């Protein structure tokens, strides 16, 4: 029997004490979740949960009463180290119920009241060091109402709440794309049918909330701004908020409003493209190296990193806004001293959005209040720079600046320069801020003086020159006398403790003193709590303004990042064409270039008129996929307002980027490769417009050659003739080059390779015209495939080339080849070798 079974089967006997009655009550409330039971500076787990957690975290298992026959196992986690342990438990799929002491005073049964203050899941985990970077922890919720489907998302650590409903009612593809752009860590589906349809996606099924958003008063703070929403969107939001509310007691103060996201004004990138173009680091596949976000992220703060992540996944399609971003980037570039000053401020303001989130979730946090004070102070300095009046004339910062300045003033007056992480460690409130607190503190300090006086007096009256008055938490105040001097101790001293080398005594006067000091200490502490709560309330009441400031900081940081990366990597700011044409000189693939040794990436030029359909041929490894992705990435960067990897670029503004990249298993969504391939193709044909950039990489590969080629041919024709999207189609079906005879916007391009001295060279140069040779057999030869097989392959290929079945298609549909001509010797040969005959 392994420990796991032991943990679940063994019934531990809990001592019949008030503490354990309280513990068991909370365990019941926690349900399946692990109960982190707060005891002093630790969270304790007991019984089965202690056994389990000590095993998975590798912690020491102790017990409360070793001498009993069946001691209750326990396992402690230091309250300060939640950040170390929670992420590991959560990623293993556990939920953790955090219980805290909720009253400062003992109750009648000698116990502190404790309650579960929140339950930590994947999306409600805020103690995670990885959040320091550009990471987000979105929980999303999909609901359906009649025909409509809507989705909401919440990043609790920053308070970003958003909702989306596709323009075409019930368009599940659009929902899934939007969801992918949020990289959710927790997915809720509040509908049976959808839950079944999306069974390949790891999600939690739940029932939709029937409480209207406006009635979620116990959870939403007073100033929450309710947008006007459709019923489905409203339900998506209220269901998600109700879920989060079920995990946290009390109001979620930093939820100040909802962003209603639309596809209008943004460049829509489907989920396949997010993956194929490596836009953001792959959370599952850590082996992959490099993403567009990592290349672009030179930001000084996590606020900037997160803003960049949002921009990468949702670039703009509105020319004015793109040009505004470009304009600021240009200014930063031209004015390095200004840019440096901005960078310095951003480097020291901290992540005020997350700090606010922590305060909103956990309340009284002295260090975080200090963080808000310093961060907002920096933000105000930045916002007041005169340059913005020209660059962002109608920005809404001004109103907030005044209120926030007042808040900073208040915080600066109240808090010590470096507040401790939690209360009670060291003073949090400055001397001179509050008369009442000063009074208690004064008594404490005066007390120290009194103590010195008593010490001096006793030393003189007893003649013991080593006599000391000391204090520790366990024993309180005592007079300490070394063993050698004990004979001089007067008879009215009470002995308190005997240690090796010293004796400890006390006096009624000292006991009285101790009590008074303890009292004023506790009063001082209570007063500090009250003042801190007041400051916390003040900060939370300005959540919306603080979040707006964070938005401003993030935006400036992201733009500064553009300026820095542009300079570092020699990018240019593109201009935009009116006629939908694309023209790039020396374009590069940003991620591949960053990965290669400098100077080894081969740049390529691009010149495509609106609606051009490029048929890109060339052998494997020639660089077809890289080239096509390069164009898509340059387009995305441009529409983010970023500089692009090229010497010059004039680009269209596109509404969508749709990519289809060959043979890729969606094991997650539980579909076969070819089905997925065709679904994505269907989607391209349905959603693409004349303003869309379409990338097709080896479409048709997932099925038999002629099937695939026929589909590829028909798809190309359809896009060229009817949709007119700018399209790049990399294909190993050379025969498709004949399409150029059918339509004038078809363009043949190819990437050649050279064979010299028994080696293949890949110059990665795109040139016009089609490649007539695939080099597959050459590669096979170089790789050491036996000569006899190479010869046979060459003969089969010659035979095939003589047949030229696809010449027929390009000549006109009326002369399609006979179905039988698909039975090439290659396939006969294969079939025969696969199926040995029975008679043999
Ligand atoms: P294909 O799609 O034609 O099979 P890929 O685009 O996958 O080829 O490119 C193969 C490899 O060649 C890539 O891994 C990449 O590192 C390298 N490569 C492609 N294009 C270039 C280039 N322009 N300069 C340098 N290396 C390149
Ligand atoms: Mg390829």
Short mmCIF file of C-alpha atoms and ligand atoms in Angstrom, two decimals, residues 592 596 600-602 604 619-626 764, ligand 1:
data_model
loop_
_atom_site.label_atom_id
_atom_site.label_comp_id
_atom_site.label_asym_id
_atom_site.label_seq_id
_atom_site.Cartn_x
_atom_site.Cartn_y
_atom_site.Cartn_z
CA UNK A 592 14.60 33.13 -36.42
CA UNK A 596 20.71 32.86 -35.40
CA UNK A 600 23.50 34.81 -40.87
CA UNK A 601 19.83 35.32 -41.58
CA UNK A 602 19.17 35.78 -45.28
CA UNK A 604 14.29 38.72 -48.65
CA UNK A 619 12.37 21.68 -51.53
CA UNK A 620 12.10 20.90 -47.89
CA UNK A 621 14.18 23.06 -45.61
CA UNK A 622 14.50 25.72 -48.29
CA UNK A 623 12.86 28.35 -46.13
CA UNK A 624 9.30 28.52 -47.43
CA UNK A 625 7.58 28.39 -44.07
CA UNK A 626 10.02 30.84 -42.56
CA UNK A 764 17.09 30.81 -48.52
P1 LIG B 1 10.61 24.82 -45.58
O1 LIG B 1 9.32 25.30 -45.09
O2 LIG B 1 10.89 25.25 -46.99
O3 LIG B 1 10.78 23.35 -45.45
P2 LIG B 1 11.71 26.24 -43.37
O4 LIG B 1 11.12 27.56 -43.56
O5 LIG B 1 11.12 25.36 -42.35
O6 LIG B 1 11.78 25.45 -44.74
O7 LIG B 1 13.24 26.50 -43.08
C1 LIG B 1 14.13 25.51 -42.72
C2 LIG B 1 15.22 26.08 -41.85
O8 LIG B 1 16.02 26.99 -42.56
C3 LIG B 1 14.65 26.84 -40.71
O9 LIG B 1 14.77 26.08 -39.55
C4 LIG B 1 15.45 28.10 -40.59
O10 LIG B 1 16.27 28.08 -39.43
C5 LIG B 1 16.32 28.13 -41.80
N1 LIG B 1 15.99 29.33 -42.58
C6 LIG B 1 14.87 29.53 -43.28
N2 LIG B 1 14.90 30.74 -43.89
C7 LIG B 1 16.08 31.29 -43.59
C8 LIG B 1 16.71 32.53 -43.93
N3 LIG B 1 16.10 33.43 -44.72
N4 LIG B 1 17.94 32.78 -43.43
C9 LIG B 1 18.54 31.86 -42.64
N5 LIG B 1 17.99 30.71 -42.27
C10 LIG B 1 16.79 30.40 -42.74
#
